[in-house]
Coordinates of C-alpha atoms in Angstrom, one line a residue:
M1 CA 0.0 0.0 0.0
S2 CA 1.3 3.5 -1.0
S3 CA 2.1 5.8 1.9
L4 CA 2.9 9.5 2.0
P5 CA 6.6 10.3 2.5
K6 CA 7.8 11.6 5.9
A7 CA 10.5 14.0 4.7
G8 CA 8.8 17.0 6.2
D9 CA 7.2 20.1 4.8
F10 CA 8.6 23.2 3.1
L11 CA 6.5 26.4 2.8
G12 CA 3.5 24.4 4.0
H13 CA 3.8 21.6 1.4
P14 CA 5.5 18.2 1.3
K15 CA 9.2 18.5 0.2
G16 CA 8.4 16.0 -2.5
L17 CA 6.3 18.7 -4.3
F18 CA 9.5 20.7 -4.8
L19 CA 11.4 17.7 -6.2
L20 CA 8.6 17.2 -8.7
F21 CA 8.7 21.0 -9.3
G22 CA 12.4 20.7 -10.3
T23 CA 12.1 17.6 -12.3
E24 CA 9.3 19.1 -14.4
M25 CA 11.1 22.4 -14.6
W26 CA 14.1 21.0 -16.4
E27 CA 11.9 18.8 -18.6
R28 CA 9.9 21.8 -19.7
F29 CA 13.2 23.8 -20.2
G30 CA 14.1 21.2 -22.8
Y31 CA 10.7 20.9 -24.4
Y32 CA 9.9 24.6 -24.6
G33 CA 13.5 25.5 -25.7
M34 CA 13.1 23.0 -28.6
R35 CA 9.5 24.2 -29.4
A36 CA 10.6 27.8 -29.6
I37 CA 13.0 27.2 -32.5
L38 CA 11.3 24.3 -34.2
V39 CA 9.1 26.2 -36.8
L40 CA 11.8 28.8 -37.3
Y41 CA 14.3 26.0 -38.0
L42 CA 12.0 24.4 -40.5
V43 CA 11.4 27.6 -42.5
A44 CA 15.1 28.7 -42.4
L45 CA 16.9 28.5 -45.7
V46 CA 19.1 25.4 -46.3
Q47 CA 22.2 27.6 -46.5
E48 CA 21.3 28.9 -43.0
G49 CA 21.2 25.4 -41.6
G50 CA 17.4 24.9 -41.9
F51 CA 15.2 22.9 -44.2
G52 CA 13.7 25.7 -46.3
W53 CA 10.1 24.6 -45.8
S54 CA 7.0 26.8 -46.5
N55 CA 5.1 28.3 -43.7
A56 CA 2.1 26.0 -44.4
D57 CA 4.3 22.8 -44.3
A58 CA 6.1 23.9 -41.2
L59 CA 2.9 24.7 -39.3
S60 CA 1.3 21.4 -40.4
L61 CA 4.3 19.4 -39.1
Y62 CA 4.3 21.5 -35.9
G63 CA 0.6 20.6 -35.4
T64 CA 1.2 16.9 -36.0
F65 CA 4.2 16.8 -33.7
T66 CA 2.5 18.6 -30.8
M67 CA -0.6 16.4 -31.3
A68 CA 1.6 13.3 -31.0
V69 CA 3.2 14.8 -27.9
Y70 CA -0.2 14.9 -26.2
I71 CA -1.6 11.7 -27.6
T72 CA 1.2 9.5 -26.3
P73 CA 0.3 10.3 -22.6
L74 CA -2.8 8.1 -23.1
L75 CA -0.6 5.0 -23.7
G76 CA 2.0 6.2 -21.1
G77 CA -0.6 6.6 -18.5
W78 CA -1.9 3.1 -19.1
L79 CA 1.6 1.6 -18.9
A80 CA 2.3 3.4 -15.7
D81 CA -1.1 2.4 -14.1
N82 CA -0.8 -1.2 -15.1
V83 CA 2.9 -2.2 -15.7
L84 CA 5.7 0.2 -14.9
G85 CA 4.5 2.4 -12.0
Q86 CA 4.8 6.2 -12.3
R87 CA 8.4 6.5 -11.1
K88 CA 9.9 4.1 -13.7
A89 CA 7.7 5.6 -16.4
I90 CA 9.2 9.1 -15.6
I91 CA 12.8 7.9 -15.8
L92 CA 12.3 5.9 -19.0
G93 CA 10.4 8.8 -20.6
G94 CA 13.1 11.3 -19.6
L95 CA 15.9 9.2 -21.1
L96 CA 13.9 8.9 -24.4
M97 CA 13.4 12.6 -24.6
A98 CA 17.0 13.4 -23.9
A99 CA 17.9 11.0 -26.8
G100 CA 15.4 12.8 -29.0
H101 CA 16.9 16.2 -28.3
F102 CA 20.5 15.1 -28.9
T103 CA 19.5 13.3 -32.1
M104 CA 18.0 16.5 -33.4
G105 CA 21.2 18.3 -32.4
I106 CA 23.4 16.2 -34.8
P107 CA 24.9 18.7 -37.3
H108 CA 23.7 18.3 -40.9
S109 CA 27.2 17.9 -42.1
Y110 CA 27.4 14.6 -40.3
L111 CA 24.3 13.1 -41.9
A112 CA 25.0 12.9 -45.6
G113 CA 21.5 13.2 -47.1
Q114 CA 19.8 11.7 -44.1
E115 CA 19.0 15.0 -42.4
E116 CA 15.2 14.7 -42.5
N117 CA 15.2 11.0 -41.5
V118 CA 17.3 11.8 -38.4
F119 CA 15.1 14.8 -37.6
Y120 CA 12.0 12.6 -37.7
L121 CA 13.7 10.0 -35.5
G122 CA 14.4 12.7 -32.9
L123 CA 10.8 13.9 -33.0
T124 CA 9.6 10.3 -32.5
L125 CA 11.8 9.8 -29.5
L126 CA 10.5 13.0 -28.0
C127 CA 6.9 12.0 -28.5
L128 CA 7.4 8.5 -26.9
G129 CA 9.3 9.9 -24.0
N130 CA 6.9 12.7 -23.3
G131 CA 4.0 10.1 -23.3
L132 CA 5.7 8.3 -20.4
F133 CA 6.7 11.4 -18.5
K134 CA 3.9 13.9 -18.8
P135 CA 0.7 12.3 -17.3
N136 CA 2.6 10.5 -14.5
I137 CA 4.5 13.4 -12.9
S138 CA 1.2 15.4 -12.8
T139 CA -0.6 12.5 -11.1
M140 CA 2.2 12.1 -8.5
V141 CA 1.7 15.7 -7.4
G142 CA -1.9 14.8 -6.5
D143 CA -0.7 11.6 -4.7
L144 CA 1.3 13.7 -2.2
Y145 CA -2.0 14.9 -0.6
K146 CA -4.8 12.9 1.2
E147 CA -8.3 13.2 -0.2
G148 CA -9.9 16.5 0.9
D149 CA -6.6 18.3 1.5
Q150 CA -7.3 21.9 0.7
R151 CA -3.7 22.4 -0.2
R152 CA -4.0 20.4 -3.4
D153 CA -5.1 23.3 -5.7
G154 CA -2.3 25.5 -4.3
A155 CA 0.2 22.6 -4.9
F156 CA -0.7 22.4 -8.6
T157 CA -0.3 26.2 -8.9
I158 CA 3.2 25.9 -7.4
F159 CA 3.9 22.9 -9.6
Y160 CA 2.7 25.0 -12.6
M161 CA 5.2 27.7 -11.7
G162 CA 7.9 25.1 -12.0
I163 CA 6.7 24.2 -15.4
N164 CA 6.8 27.8 -16.5
L165 CA 10.2 28.6 -14.9
G166 CA 11.6 26.0 -17.3
G167 CA 9.3 27.3 -20.0
A168 CA 10.8 30.8 -19.5
L169 CA 14.4 29.8 -19.5
G170 CA 14.3 27.2 -22.3
P171 CA 13.4 29.6 -25.2
L172 CA 15.8 32.3 -23.9
I173 CA 18.8 30.0 -23.6
A174 CA 18.1 27.5 -26.4
G175 CA 16.9 30.4 -28.6
Y176 CA 20.1 32.3 -28.0
A177 CA 22.3 29.2 -28.6
A178 CA 20.4 28.6 -31.9
A179 CA 20.8 32.2 -33.0
S180 CA 24.4 32.6 -32.1
M181 CA 25.9 29.1 -32.7
G182 CA 23.5 27.4 -35.1
W183 CA 20.2 25.6 -34.9
Q184 CA 21.6 22.3 -33.7
W185 CA 23.1 23.9 -30.6
G186 CA 19.6 24.9 -29.5
F187 CA 18.5 21.3 -29.5
V188 CA 21.7 20.2 -27.6
V189 CA 20.9 22.8 -24.9
A190 CA 17.4 21.3 -24.6
G191 CA 18.8 17.8 -24.2
I192 CA 21.1 19.0 -21.4
G193 CA 18.0 20.3 -19.5
M194 CA 16.4 16.9 -19.9
V195 CA 19.4 15.0 -18.5
I196 CA 19.4 17.2 -15.4
S197 CA 15.7 16.4 -14.9
V198 CA 16.4 12.6 -15.0
L199 CA 19.3 12.9 -12.6
M200 CA 17.3 14.8 -10.1
Q201 CA 14.6 12.1 -10.1
L202 CA 17.1 9.3 -9.8
A203 CA 19.0 10.9 -6.9
L204 CA 16.2 12.3 -4.7
S205 CA 12.9 10.4 -5.4
N206 CA 13.4 7.7 -2.7
K207 CA 14.1 10.3 0.0
Y208 CA 11.3 12.8 -0.8
L209 CA 8.6 10.7 -2.5
G210 CA 8.7 7.6 -0.3
D211 CA 7.0 4.8 -2.2
I212 CA 4.6 7.1 -4.2
G213 CA 4.6 6.0 -7.8
V214 CA 6.5 2.8 -7.2
V215 CA 3.6 0.3 -7.4
P216 CA 1.3 0.6 -10.5
S217 CA -1.9 2.3 -9.3
A218 CA -4.2 -0.4 -10.8
K219 CA -2.4 -3.0 -8.7
L220 CA -2.5 -0.7 -5.7
S221 CA -6.2 -0.1 -6.1
Q222 CA -6.9 -3.9 -6.4
A223 CA -4.8 -4.6 -3.3
Q224 CA -7.0 -2.1 -1.4
S225 CA -10.2 -3.7 -2.6
E226 CA -11.8 -6.0 -0.1
S227 CA -12.8 -8.4 -2.8
N228 CA -9.3 -8.3 -4.4
T229 CA -10.9 -7.9 -7.8
K230 CA -11.5 -5.1 -10.2
E231 CA -14.8 -3.5 -9.1
P232 CA -17.2 -1.7 -11.5
L233 CA -17.5 2.0 -11.5
T234 CA -20.0 3.5 -9.0
K235 CA -22.6 6.1 -9.9
V236 CA -20.5 8.9 -8.2
E237 CA -17.4 7.8 -10.1
T238 CA -19.3 7.7 -13.4
D239 CA -20.6 11.2 -12.9
R240 CA -17.2 12.5 -12.0
I241 CA -15.7 11.0 -15.1
K242 CA -18.4 12.7 -17.1
V243 CA -17.2 16.0 -15.7
I244 CA -13.6 15.2 -16.7
F245 CA -14.7 14.3 -20.2
T246 CA -16.9 17.4 -20.6
M247 CA -14.3 19.9 -19.4
S248 CA -11.6 18.2 -21.3
V249 CA -13.6 18.7 -24.5
F250 CA -14.0 22.4 -23.8
S251 CA -10.3 22.6 -23.1
I252 CA -9.8 21.8 -26.8
I253 CA -11.2 25.2 -27.7
F254 CA -8.8 27.0 -25.4
W255 CA -5.7 25.1 -26.4
M256 CA -6.6 25.4 -30.1
G257 CA -6.2 29.2 -29.8
F258 CA -3.5 29.2 -27.2
E259 CA -1.2 26.9 -29.1
Q260 CA -1.0 29.3 -32.0
A261 CA 1.9 30.7 -29.9
G262 CA 4.6 28.2 -31.1
G263 CA 3.4 28.2 -34.7
L264 CA 1.5 31.1 -36.3
M265 CA 2.5 33.6 -33.6
N266 CA 6.2 32.5 -33.8
L267 CA 6.2 33.3 -37.6
F268 CA 4.3 36.5 -37.0
A269 CA 6.9 37.6 -34.5
N270 CA 9.6 36.7 -37.0
D271 CA 8.2 38.3 -40.1
Y272 CA 5.7 41.0 -39.1
T273 CA 7.0 42.5 -35.8
N274 CA 9.5 45.3 -35.2
R275 CA 11.9 43.5 -32.9
M276 CA 14.5 46.2 -32.5
L277 CA 15.1 47.2 -28.9
F278 CA 17.7 50.1 -29.0
D279 CA 20.5 48.5 -31.1
F280 CA 19.6 44.9 -30.3
E281 CA 17.3 42.7 -32.4
V282 CA 15.2 40.5 -30.1
P283 CA 15.2 36.9 -31.4
A284 CA 11.7 35.8 -32.4
S285 CA 12.1 32.7 -30.3
W286 CA 12.3 34.9 -27.1
F287 CA 8.6 35.8 -27.3
Q288 CA 7.9 32.2 -26.4
S289 CA 9.2 33.0 -23.0
L290 CA 6.6 35.7 -22.3
N291 CA 3.9 33.2 -21.4
S292 CA 6.0 31.5 -18.8
I293 CA 7.4 34.7 -17.4
F294 CA 3.9 36.1 -16.9
I295 CA 2.9 32.8 -15.2
I296 CA 5.7 33.1 -12.7
V297 CA 4.6 36.7 -12.0
F298 CA 0.9 36.3 -11.9
A299 CA 0.4 32.7 -10.6
P300 CA 0.9 33.7 -7.0
L301 CA -1.5 36.7 -7.4
V302 CA -4.2 34.5 -9.0
A303 CA -3.8 32.0 -6.2
I304 CA -4.2 34.8 -3.6
I305 CA -7.3 36.1 -5.4
W306 CA -8.9 32.6 -5.2
L307 CA -8.0 32.4 -1.5
K308 CA -9.4 35.9 -0.8
L309 CA -12.7 35.2 -2.5
D310 CA -13.2 32.2 -0.2
K311 CA -16.8 31.1 -0.5
R312 CA -17.3 33.4 -3.5
E313 CA -14.5 31.7 -5.4
P314 CA -15.8 30.6 -8.9
N315 CA -16.2 26.8 -9.4
S316 CA -14.0 25.1 -11.9
P317 CA -16.4 25.3 -14.9
V318 CA -16.8 29.0 -14.3
K319 CA -13.0 29.4 -14.2
F320 CA -12.9 27.6 -17.6
A321 CA -15.4 30.1 -19.0
I322 CA -13.2 33.0 -17.7
A323 CA -10.2 31.4 -19.4
L324 CA -12.0 31.4 -22.7
I325 CA -12.9 35.1 -22.3
F326 CA -9.2 35.9 -21.8
L327 CA -8.3 33.8 -24.8
A328 CA -10.7 35.9 -26.9
L329 CA -9.2 39.2 -25.5
G330 CA -5.8 38.0 -26.8
F331 CA -7.1 37.7 -30.3
I332 CA -9.0 41.0 -30.1
T333 CA -5.6 42.6 -29.2
M334 CA -4.1 41.2 -32.4
I335 CA -7.1 42.3 -34.5
L336 CA -6.6 45.9 -33.1
A337 CA -2.9 45.7 -33.9
L338 CA -3.6 44.9 -37.6
M339 CA -6.4 47.5 -37.8
T340 CA -4.3 50.3 -36.3
Q341 CA -0.9 49.6 -37.8
G342 CA -1.9 49.0 -41.4
Q343 CA -1.6 46.1 -43.8
G344 CA 0.9 45.0 -46.4
D345 CA 4.0 42.8 -47.0
N346 CA 6.2 45.3 -45.1
L347 CA 3.9 45.4 -41.9
Q348 CA 6.0 45.7 -38.7
I349 CA 3.8 45.9 -35.6
S350 CA 5.0 47.0 -32.2
M351 CA 6.3 44.3 -29.9
M352 CA 3.9 45.6 -27.3
W353 CA 0.9 44.1 -29.1
L354 CA 2.5 40.6 -28.8
V355 CA 3.3 41.3 -25.1
L356 CA -0.4 42.1 -24.5
F357 CA -1.5 39.0 -26.6
Y358 CA 0.6 36.7 -24.4
L359 CA -0.5 38.5 -21.2
F360 CA -4.2 37.8 -21.9
H361 CA -3.5 34.2 -22.9
T362 CA -1.5 33.7 -19.8
L363 CA -4.3 34.9 -17.5
G364 CA -6.6 32.5 -19.3
E365 CA -4.2 29.6 -18.9
L366 CA -4.0 30.3 -15.1
C367 CA -7.8 30.0 -15.0
L368 CA -7.8 26.7 -16.8
S369 CA -4.6 24.5 -16.9
P370 CA -3.7 24.1 -13.2
I371 CA -7.4 23.9 -12.4
G372 CA -7.8 21.2 -15.0
L373 CA -4.9 19.2 -13.6
S374 CA -6.2 19.5 -10.1
M375 CA -9.8 18.6 -11.2
V376 CA -8.6 15.3 -12.8
S377 CA -6.6 14.3 -9.7
K378 CA -9.7 15.1 -7.5
L379 CA -12.3 13.4 -9.6
A380 CA -10.6 10.4 -11.2
P381 CA -10.9 7.0 -9.5
L382 CA -7.5 5.8 -8.2
R383 CA -7.4 2.8 -10.6
L384 CA -7.9 5.2 -13.6
A385 CA -6.0 8.2 -12.4
S386 CA -3.1 8.2 -14.9
M387 CA -5.4 7.0 -17.7
L388 CA -7.8 9.9 -17.2
M389 CA -4.9 12.3 -17.0
G390 CA -4.0 10.9 -20.4
I391 CA -7.5 11.7 -21.6
W392 CA -7.0 15.3 -20.5
F393 CA -3.8 15.5 -22.5
L394 CA -5.4 13.6 -25.5
C395 CA -7.9 16.5 -25.8
T396 CA -4.9 18.8 -25.8
A397 CA -3.4 16.7 -28.6
V398 CA -6.5 17.2 -30.7
A399 CA -6.3 20.9 -30.0
N400 CA -2.7 21.1 -31.1
K401 CA -3.4 19.4 -34.4
I402 CA -6.4 21.7 -35.1
A403 CA -4.1 24.7 -34.1
G404 CA -1.6 23.6 -36.7
F405 CA -4.3 23.1 -39.3
V406 CA -5.8 26.5 -38.7
G407 CA -2.3 28.2 -38.6
S408 CA -1.4 26.6 -41.9
F409 CA -3.8 28.9 -43.6
L410 CA -1.4 31.8 -42.8
G411 CA 0.2 31.6 -46.3
E412 CA 3.1 33.8 -47.4
G413 CA 3.8 37.5 -48.0
E414 CA 1.0 40.1 -48.1
A415 CA -1.7 37.4 -48.2
A416 CA -0.4 36.2 -44.8
V417 CA -1.4 39.4 -43.1
E418 CA -5.0 39.2 -44.5
N419 CA -5.2 35.6 -43.6
A420 CA -4.0 36.2 -40.1
M421 CA -6.8 38.7 -39.5
G422 CA -9.4 36.1 -40.5
I423 CA -7.8 33.5 -38.2
F424 CA -7.8 35.9 -35.3
I425 CA -11.4 36.9 -35.8
G426 CA -12.5 33.2 -36.1
L427 CA -10.6 32.1 -33.0
G428 CA -11.8 35.0 -30.9
A429 CA -15.5 34.5 -31.8
T430 CA -15.2 30.7 -31.1
A431 CA -13.7 31.4 -27.7
I432 CA -16.6 33.8 -26.7
I433 CA -19.3 31.4 -27.8
S434 CA -17.7 28.5 -25.9
A435 CA -17.3 30.6 -22.8
V436 CA -21.1 31.3 -22.7
I437 CA -21.9 27.6 -23.2
M438 CA -19.5 26.5 -20.4
Y439 CA -21.0 29.1 -18.0
L440 CA -24.5 27.8 -18.7
L441 CA -23.4 24.2 -18.0
S442 CA -21.5 25.0 -14.8
D443 CA -24.2 24.2 -12.3
K444 CA -24.9 20.8 -13.9
L445 CA -21.2 19.9 -13.9
V446 CA -20.8 20.9 -10.2
K447 CA -23.7 18.6 -9.3
W448 CA -22.0 15.7 -11.1
M449 CA -18.9 16.3 -9.0
H450 CA -20.9 15.1 -5.9
G451 CA -19.2 17.4 -3.4
A452 CA -15.6 16.8 -4.6
E453 CA -15.2 20.6 -5.0
G454 CA -15.9 23.2 -2.4
Q455 CA -16.3 23.4 1.4
H456 CA -18.4 20.2 1.6
A457 CA -15.9 17.9 -0.2
P458 CA -15.9 14.4 1.4
H459 CA -12.8 13.8 3.4
T460 CA -13.3 10.2 4.4
Q461 CA -14.4 6.9 2.9
E462 CA -17.5 7.1 5.2
H463 CA -18.5 10.3 3.5
I464 CA -18.0 8.8 0.1
L465 CA -20.1 5.8 1.1
A466 CA -22.9 8.1 2.3
E467 CA -22.8 9.9 -1.0
E468 CA -23.2 6.6 -2.9
L469 CA -26.2 5.6 -0.7
E470 CA -27.8 9.0 -1.4
V471 CA -27.4 8.6 -5.2
T472 CA -28.8 5.1 -5.0
A473 CA -31.8 6.4 -3.1
E474 CA -32.4 9.1 -5.7
K475 CA -32.4 6.5 -8.5
Q476 CA -35.0 4.5 -6.6

């Protein structure tokens, strides 16, 4: 039976949270560092060390890759739940991702016509490794807390700051390395971050995580069952799973717009933004750090706001609706930028418009992503925890592919500016409509949570049993 570690607390949370914070920080350093330069690398001229692809082809590949990154957690979650355990899955996934980064970092001059094949091999290793790593480390954060522990949402906000500290540093350092020493050096820097992540987990997990994540959760759940068999889902569990599925589907709309950042907005920053700051030209990849920097600044403030609101704090579905409104505001910002700063092939908008765009999208992310991760950990039955976390990421995968498809309509030259306006209008309108629908559904979704959220959340197995008896009585 899994038990909570006895390594003590730090800042009111188990020390294991800060180990997972660091492990995820360095993994995200690698991933976001690679992501910030990926599309720019693909469209760069061959003589500049790139592949010379069109915008449409690069954005299509970007969408397919990021979709695969989020699909593989479904398989990785199942393997961790049933075979490997979360700890082994994280180590194996980290090693595969490090191999992927370093494979992409092999100079073209060493590959003799096999550049694209080796590039695709590196992407494949990244996808497989990410599938094992991503759902399991998030689930382990939830496992540090007993059911009903009110610190759980705060823990995920702290964990999310770790994600974004890595996300802020990765594009800055890998982007600088790529710009100053060549594209492959950017990928090598990303690989170094991944190696640090794996070493932290190997060296410190036994001390700070105890036996959390060692035994596959499906086996652990079966061992805790009195009948020692796999029991069917109860009515409460079924309703809670319906909440997870519903809110995961709505998250597709958010991520479809949000994930334009690494594709369409990366190219927009590169081609249609005045990036001169005094005598220094800001690398386009550096704008990918804005989201993470804003999260580090605003995540504590958002957490304090939720705390101060106390009983008036919005429930999770309403927070999702607020996130979609912020998403729409980001696209409205870009619409205003194009309307006020003209059109044409030589368009160069102010960098401040992009700063505002990323600020609004960051505020939206803070209302959705940590809340979504916490929601899955609260509502998912133990034996399906990593699998349902995989479902959450599967919907993000669908969103990423749609984002790449939508972004591929950008085109080239003067037409790209006109096409960008249409994309911004369409995504903004979709976000507003989805926000209204989510708000109207919020009461029903909270009812399906059966007290898992709010002041009356059940804290013991006795409370859960009483809830089941109440649902059975209602059916009769």
